[in-house]
mmCIF file of C-alpha atoms in Angstrom:
data_model
loop_
_atom_site.group_PDB
_atom_site.id
_atom_site.type_symbol
_atom_site.label_atom_id
_atom_site.label_comp_id
_atom_site.label_asym_id
_atom_site.label_seq_id
_atom_site.Cartn_x
_atom_site.Cartn_y
_atom_site.Cartn_z
ATOM 1 C CA ASP F 148 3.710 12.484 7.330
ATOM 2 C CA ALA F 149 2.862 11.778 10.963
ATOM 3 C CA LYS F 150 4.077 8.574 12.554
ATOM 4 C CA THR F 151 1.528 6.029 13.759
ATOM 5 C CA THR F 152 1.681 3.503 16.577
ATOM 6 C CA GLN F 153 -0.261 0.233 16.497
ATOM 7 C CA PRO F 154 -0.187 -2.868 18.699
ATOM 8 C CA PRO F 155 1.778 -5.634 16.949
ATOM 9 C CA SER F 156 -0.957 -8.239 17.294
ATOM 10 C CA MET F 157 -4.552 -8.787 18.399
ATOM 11 C CA ASP F 158 -6.957 -11.699 18.599
ATOM 12 C CA CYS F 159 -10.691 -11.647 17.988
ATOM 13 C CA ALA F 160 -13.354 -14.324 18.137
ATOM 14 C CA GLU F 161 -15.322 -14.890 14.961
ATOM 15 C CA GLY F 162 -18.614 -12.985 14.986
ATOM 16 C CA ARG F 163 -17.407 -10.440 17.496
ATOM 17 C CA ALA F 164 -16.391 -6.871 16.731
ATOM 18 C CA ALA F 165 -12.689 -6.279 16.133
ATOM 19 C CA ASN F 166 -11.503 -2.890 17.385
ATOM 20 C CA LEU F 167 -8.059 -1.966 16.112
ATOM 21 C CA PRO F 168 -6.479 1.113 17.712
ATOM 22 C CA CYS F 169 -4.010 3.540 16.216
ATOM 23 C CA ASN F 170 -2.185 6.463 17.798
ATOM 24 C CA HIS F 171 -1.131 9.421 15.649
ATOM 25 C CA SER F 172 -0.460 12.120 18.208
ATOM 26 C CA THR F 173 1.527 14.362 15.832
ATOM 27 C CA ILE F 174 -1.101 14.448 13.102
ATOM 28 C CA SER F 175 -1.463 17.750 11.232
ATOM 29 C CA GLY F 176 -4.613 19.482 10.121
ATOM 30 C CA ASN F 177 -4.390 18.394 6.492
ATOM 31 C CA GLU F 178 -3.537 14.761 7.202
ATOM 32 C CA TYR F 179 -6.028 11.989 6.642
ATOM 33 C CA VAL F 180 -6.106 8.651 8.454
ATOM 34 C CA TYR F 181 -6.092 5.667 6.086
ATOM 35 C CA TRP F 182 -6.544 1.998 6.860
ATOM 36 C CA TYR F 183 -5.356 -0.825 4.646
ATOM 37 C CA ARG F 184 -5.113 -4.514 5.274
ATOM 38 C CA GLN F 185 -2.930 -7.192 3.771
ATOM 39 C CA ILE F 186 -3.959 -10.785 3.696
ATOM 40 C CA HIS F 187 -1.048 -13.184 3.437
ATOM 41 C CA SER F 188 0.855 -12.907 0.144
ATOM 42 C CA GLN F 189 -1.621 -10.450 -1.386
ATOM 43 C CA GLY F 190 -1.378 -6.739 -2.143
ATOM 44 C CA PRO F 191 -2.685 -4.244 0.442
ATOM 45 C CA GLN F 192 -6.428 -3.709 0.310
ATOM 46 C CA TYR F 193 -7.900 -0.265 0.939
ATOM 47 C CA ILE F 194 -10.470 -0.270 3.741
ATOM 48 C CA ILE F 195 -11.457 3.256 4.701
ATOM 49 C CA HIS F 196 -10.131 6.744 5.344
ATOM 50 C CA GLY F 197 -11.224 9.905 7.141
ATOM 51 C CA LEU F 198 -10.175 13.374 8.178
ATOM 52 C CA LYS F 199 -12.037 14.183 11.376
ATOM 53 C CA ASN F 200 -15.555 12.807 11.123
ATOM 54 C CA ASN F 201 -16.382 9.189 11.776
ATOM 55 C CA GLU F 202 -16.737 7.188 8.583
ATOM 56 C CA THR F 203 -18.511 3.955 7.715
ATOM 57 C CA ASN F 204 -18.569 1.824 4.611
ATOM 58 C CA GLU F 205 -19.493 -1.747 3.769
ATOM 59 C CA MET F 206 -16.254 -3.071 5.228
ATOM 60 C CA ALA F 207 -15.689 -1.146 8.424
ATOM 61 C CA SER F 208 -16.165 1.932 10.576
ATOM 62 C CA LEU F 209 -13.512 4.472 11.419
ATOM 63 C CA ILE F 210 -13.772 6.383 14.678
ATOM 64 C CA ILE F 211 -11.456 9.383 15.036
ATOM 65 C CA THR F 212 -11.158 11.125 18.403
ATOM 66 C CA GLU F 213 -12.072 14.767 18.621
ATOM 67 C CA ASP F 214 -8.446 15.845 19.027
ATOM 68 C CA ARG F 215 -7.550 13.545 16.099
ATOM 69 C CA LYS F 216 -4.644 12.056 17.997
ATOM 70 C CA SER F 217 -5.977 8.525 17.769
ATOM 71 C CA SER F 218 -8.442 6.416 15.829
ATOM 72 C CA THR F 219 -10.073 3.004 15.922
ATOM 73 C CA LEU F 220 -10.961 0.760 13.028
ATOM 74 C CA ILE F 221 -13.995 -1.382 13.771
ATOM 75 C CA LEU F 222 -14.853 -4.557 11.921
ATOM 76 C CA PRO F 223 -18.375 -5.137 13.256
ATOM 77 C CA HIS F 224 -18.615 -8.912 12.806
ATOM 78 C CA ALA F 225 -15.180 -10.383 12.242
ATOM 79 C CA THR F 226 -14.840 -13.541 10.170
ATOM 80 C CA LEU F 227 -11.898 -15.850 9.577
ATOM 81 C CA ARG F 228 -11.336 -14.065 6.260
ATOM 82 C CA ASP F 229 -10.549 -10.872 8.167
ATOM 83 C CA THR F 230 -7.339 -12.421 9.487
ATOM 84 C CA ALA F 231 -4.678 -10.073 8.103
ATOM 85 C CA VAL F 232 -2.154 -7.356 8.908
ATOM 86 C CA TYR F 233 -3.913 -4.024 9.326
ATOM 87 C CA TYR F 234 -2.023 -0.824 8.595
ATOM 88 C CA CYS F 235 -2.962 2.602 9.919
ATOM 89 C CA ILE F 236 -1.386 5.346 7.805
ATOM 90 C CA VAL F 237 -1.509 9.096 8.113
ATOM 91 C CA ARG F 238 -1.083 10.984 4.871
ATOM 92 C CA ALA F 239 -1.390 14.594 3.899
ATOM 93 C CA TYR F 240 -3.695 15.383 1.024
ATOM 94 C CA THR F 241 -3.059 18.706 -0.629
ATOM 95 C CA GLY F 242 -4.581 17.945 -3.994
ATOM 96 C CA THR F 243 -1.447 16.274 -5.292
ATOM 97 C CA ALA F 244 -0.231 12.720 -5.143
ATOM 98 C CA SER F 245 1.856 11.530 -2.230
ATOM 99 C CA LYS F 246 3.308 8.257 -1.078
ATOM 100 C CA LEU F 247 1.949 6.053 1.670
ATOM 101 C CA THR F 248 4.320 5.361 4.556
ATOM 102 C CA PHE F 249 3.552 1.958 6.039
ATOM 103 C CA GLY F 250 4.607 0.819 9.495
ATOM 104 C CA THR F 251 4.565 -2.792 10.615
ATOM 105 C CA GLY F 252 0.830 -2.802 11.344
ATOM 106 C CA THR F 253 -1.320 -4.961 13.618
ATOM 107 C CA ARG F 254 -1.603 -8.637 12.900
ATOM 108 C CA LEU F 255 -5.244 -9.553 13.587
ATOM 109 C CA GLN F 256 -5.979 -13.212 14.162
ATOM 110 C CA VAL F 257 -9.661 -14.156 14.033
ATOM 111 C CA THR F 258 -10.388 -17.471 15.702
ATOM 112 C CA LEU F 259 -13.361 -19.811 15.968
ATOM 113 C CA ASP T 837 -12.203 -7.201 -12.910
ATOM 114 C CA THR T 838 -11.045 -3.626 -13.431
ATOM 115 C CA GLY T 839 -8.521 -3.470 -10.599
ATOM 116 C CA VAL T 840 -4.755 -3.042 -10.788
ATOM 117 C CA SER T 841 -3.042 -5.996 -12.433
ATOM 118 C CA GLN T 842 0.601 -7.041 -12.300
ATOM 119 C CA ASP T 843 2.586 -9.488 -14.342
ATOM 120 C CA PRO T 844 4.224 -11.844 -13.636
ATOM 121 C CA ARG T 845 2.955 -12.810 -10.205
ATOM 122 C CA HIS T 846 6.122 -14.735 -9.434
ATOM 123 C CA LYS T 847 9.643 -14.553 -10.811
ATOM 124 C CA ILE T 848 12.696 -16.629 -9.954
ATOM 125 C CA THR T 849 15.965 -15.481 -11.422
ATOM 126 C CA LYS T 850 19.671 -15.983 -10.958
ATOM 127 C CA ARG T 851 21.879 -13.291 -9.518
ATOM 128 C CA GLY T 852 23.144 -10.963 -12.227
ATOM 129 C CA GLN T 853 20.174 -11.400 -14.558
ATOM 130 C CA ASN T 854 17.829 -8.588 -15.559
ATOM 131 C CA VAL T 855 14.115 -8.738 -14.794
ATOM 132 C CA THR T 856 11.158 -6.607 -15.847
ATOM 133 C CA PHE T 857 7.764 -6.332 -14.212
ATOM 134 C CA ARG T 858 4.603 -4.829 -15.648
ATOM 135 C CA CYS T 859 1.764 -2.981 -13.946
ATOM 136 C CA ASP T 860 -1.588 -2.076 -15.493
ATOM 137 C CA PRO T 861 -3.405 0.507 -13.382
ATOM 138 C CA ILE T 862 -7.116 1.055 -13.006
ATOM 139 C CA SER T 863 -8.462 2.710 -16.148
ATOM 140 C CA GLU T 864 -8.467 6.496 -15.986
ATOM 141 C CA HIS T 865 -6.097 6.569 -13.015
ATOM 142 C CA ASN T 866 -3.384 9.020 -13.954
ATOM 143 C CA ARG T 867 -1.110 8.331 -10.986
ATOM 144 C CA LEU T 868 0.847 5.133 -10.573
ATOM 145 C CA TYR T 869 3.123 4.057 -7.713
ATOM 146 C CA TRP T 870 5.692 1.336 -7.143
ATOM 147 C CA TYR T 871 6.446 -0.080 -3.689
ATOM 148 C CA ARG T 872 8.685 -2.862 -2.443
ATOM 149 C CA GLN T 873 7.944 -5.142 0.485
ATOM 150 C CA THR T 874 10.391 -7.449 2.214
ATOM 151 C CA LEU T 875 9.429 -10.205 4.604
ATOM 152 C CA GLY T 876 7.885 -8.992 7.843
ATOM 153 C CA GLN T 877 7.917 -5.333 6.822
ATOM 154 C CA GLY T 878 5.325 -2.972 5.440
ATOM 155 C CA PRO T 879 5.588 -1.799 1.831
ATOM 156 C CA GLU T 880 8.187 0.898 1.100
ATOM 157 C CA PHE T 881 7.733 3.557 -1.554
ATOM 158 C CA LEU T 882 9.984 3.397 -4.614
ATOM 159 C CA THR T 883 8.648 5.860 -7.165
ATOM 160 C CA TYR T 884 5.540 7.376 -8.680
ATOM 161 C CA PHE T 885 4.282 8.698 -11.992
ATOM 162 C CA GLN T 886 1.749 11.279 -12.941
ATOM 163 C CA ASN T 887 0.780 10.346 -16.477
ATOM 164 C CA GLU T 888 4.130 9.765 -18.246
ATOM 165 C CA ALA T 889 6.207 11.855 -15.870
ATOM 166 C CA GLN T 890 8.187 10.234 -13.077
ATOM 167 C CA LEU T 891 7.810 12.798 -10.313
ATOM 168 C CA GLU T 892 9.445 11.239 -7.281
ATOM 169 C CA LYS T 893 12.030 8.547 -6.643
ATOM 170 C CA SER T 894 13.034 7.048 -3.324
ATOM 171 C CA ARG T 895 16.645 6.598 -2.293
ATOM 172 C CA LEU T 896 15.793 2.883 -2.336
ATOM 173 C CA LEU T 897 15.691 3.097 -6.130
ATOM 174 C CA SER T 898 19.329 2.439 -6.938
ATOM 175 C CA ASP T 899 20.909 2.922 -10.363
ATOM 176 C CA ARG T 900 20.090 -0.672 -11.197
ATOM 177 C CA PHE T 901 16.382 0.100 -11.035
ATOM 178 C CA SER T 902 14.486 1.925 -13.747
ATOM 179 C CA ALA T 903 10.787 2.559 -14.132
ATOM 180 C CA GLU T 904 8.868 3.818 -17.119
ATOM 181 C CA ARG T 905 5.324 4.706 -18.032
ATOM 182 C CA PRO T 906 5.704 5.580 -21.708
ATOM 183 C CA LYS T 907 2.116 6.320 -22.686
ATOM 184 C CA GLY T 908 0.698 7.200 -19.326
ATOM 185 C CA SER T 909 -1.064 3.863 -19.012
ATOM 186 C CA PHE T 910 0.874 0.736 -18.017
ATOM 187 C CA SER T 911 4.247 0.912 -16.296
ATOM 188 C CA THR T 912 7.329 -1.285 -16.212
ATOM 189 C CA LEU T 913 9.920 -1.700 -13.483
ATOM 190 C CA GLU T 914 13.255 -3.140 -14.561
ATOM 191 C CA ILE T 915 16.008 -4.367 -12.271
ATOM 192 C CA GLN T 916 19.398 -4.859 -13.879
ATOM 193 C CA ARG T 917 22.100 -7.162 -12.536
ATOM 194 C CA THR T 918 19.843 -8.519 -9.820
ATOM 195 C CA GLU T 919 21.243 -9.193 -6.359
ATOM 196 C CA GLN T 920 19.943 -11.489 -3.642
ATOM 197 C CA GLY T 921 18.909 -8.409 -1.662
ATOM 198 C CA ASP T 922 16.441 -7.544 -4.406
ATOM 199 C CA SER T 923 14.298 -10.507 -3.392
ATOM 200 C CA ALA T 924 10.985 -8.973 -2.331
ATOM 201 C CA MET T 925 7.382 -8.383 -3.307
ATOM 202 C CA TYR T 926 7.052 -5.535 -5.798
ATOM 203 C CA LEU T 927 3.712 -3.772 -5.536
ATOM 204 C CA CYS T 928 2.019 -1.363 -7.877
ATOM 205 C CA ALA T 929 -0.794 1.019 -6.961
ATOM 206 C CA SER T 930 -2.803 3.631 -8.817
ATOM 207 C CA SER T 931 -4.917 6.604 -7.858
ATOM 208 C CA SER T 932 -6.945 9.437 -9.299
ATOM 209 C CA TRP T 933 -7.486 13.022 -8.272
ATOM 210 C CA GLY T 934 -11.210 12.599 -7.886
ATOM 211 C CA ASP T 935 -10.886 10.028 -5.127
ATOM 212 C CA GLN T 936 -8.577 12.072 -2.852
ATOM 213 C CA GLU T 937 -5.740 10.082 -4.344
ATOM 214 C CA THR T 938 -6.759 6.896 -2.553
ATOM 215 C CA GLN T 939 -4.300 4.272 -3.732
ATOM 216 C CA TYR T 940 -5.494 0.861 -4.888
ATOM 217 C CA PHE T 941 -2.935 -1.905 -5.011
ATOM 218 C CA GLY T 942 -2.337 -4.779 -7.350
ATOM 219 C CA PRO T 943 -1.564 -8.339 -6.236
ATOM 220 C CA GLY T 944 2.190 -7.809 -6.470
ATOM 221 C CA THR T 945 5.087 -9.595 -8.154
ATOM 222 C CA ARG T 946 7.151 -11.787 -5.872
ATOM 223 C CA LEU T 947 10.808 -11.882 -6.919
ATOM 224 C CA LEU T 948 13.296 -14.468 -5.724
ATOM 225 C CA VAL T 949 16.931 -13.993 -6.685
ATOM 226 C CA LEU T 950 19.041 -17.115 -6.303
#
């Protein structure tokens, strides 16, 4: 699976949009971009995933560049409860199961 | 709540003892994964099952580790002769074919080996 690069940490003011970038320049055609987050001492929480189109759900939006070499996770109105480590993961989906390869993620701190 | 559950949530043991963790996946999920997470690192893959069959094992899974999923539902992870280096969070996840194999994680079992 392709390697991802994320900034180690980011800050965001409560109520503002949090934009978390991820580079995956070696992504292949059958690889999806997944985002998970992990709040302190809890298991990772699935947020969103996409292949090449932008995706939105009740938690966040995922913007993938046209060349698919980078993406941005957007939390539209960050709250203190969004403080967590956010992981960007690229994983091939070929109809069979495959492991997730986590990096060290971006630690997002939401402040008042 | 119909999410992934894990038991126990915390375990303290002495070096050399055996420990066993249990994972109950989301109903109808036929794939189940185990990961391990040490402090400051992201989770690392250990092994996964499709129904009862263990289909992949990481090199991290030493001979002291064994995982089972006897009836294709819950799974157990046993560590024999624990070492201090086994101290970590052990995470379980499950997925189904119909959801592009999106993995949903449980709360984890935190192990401390003294």
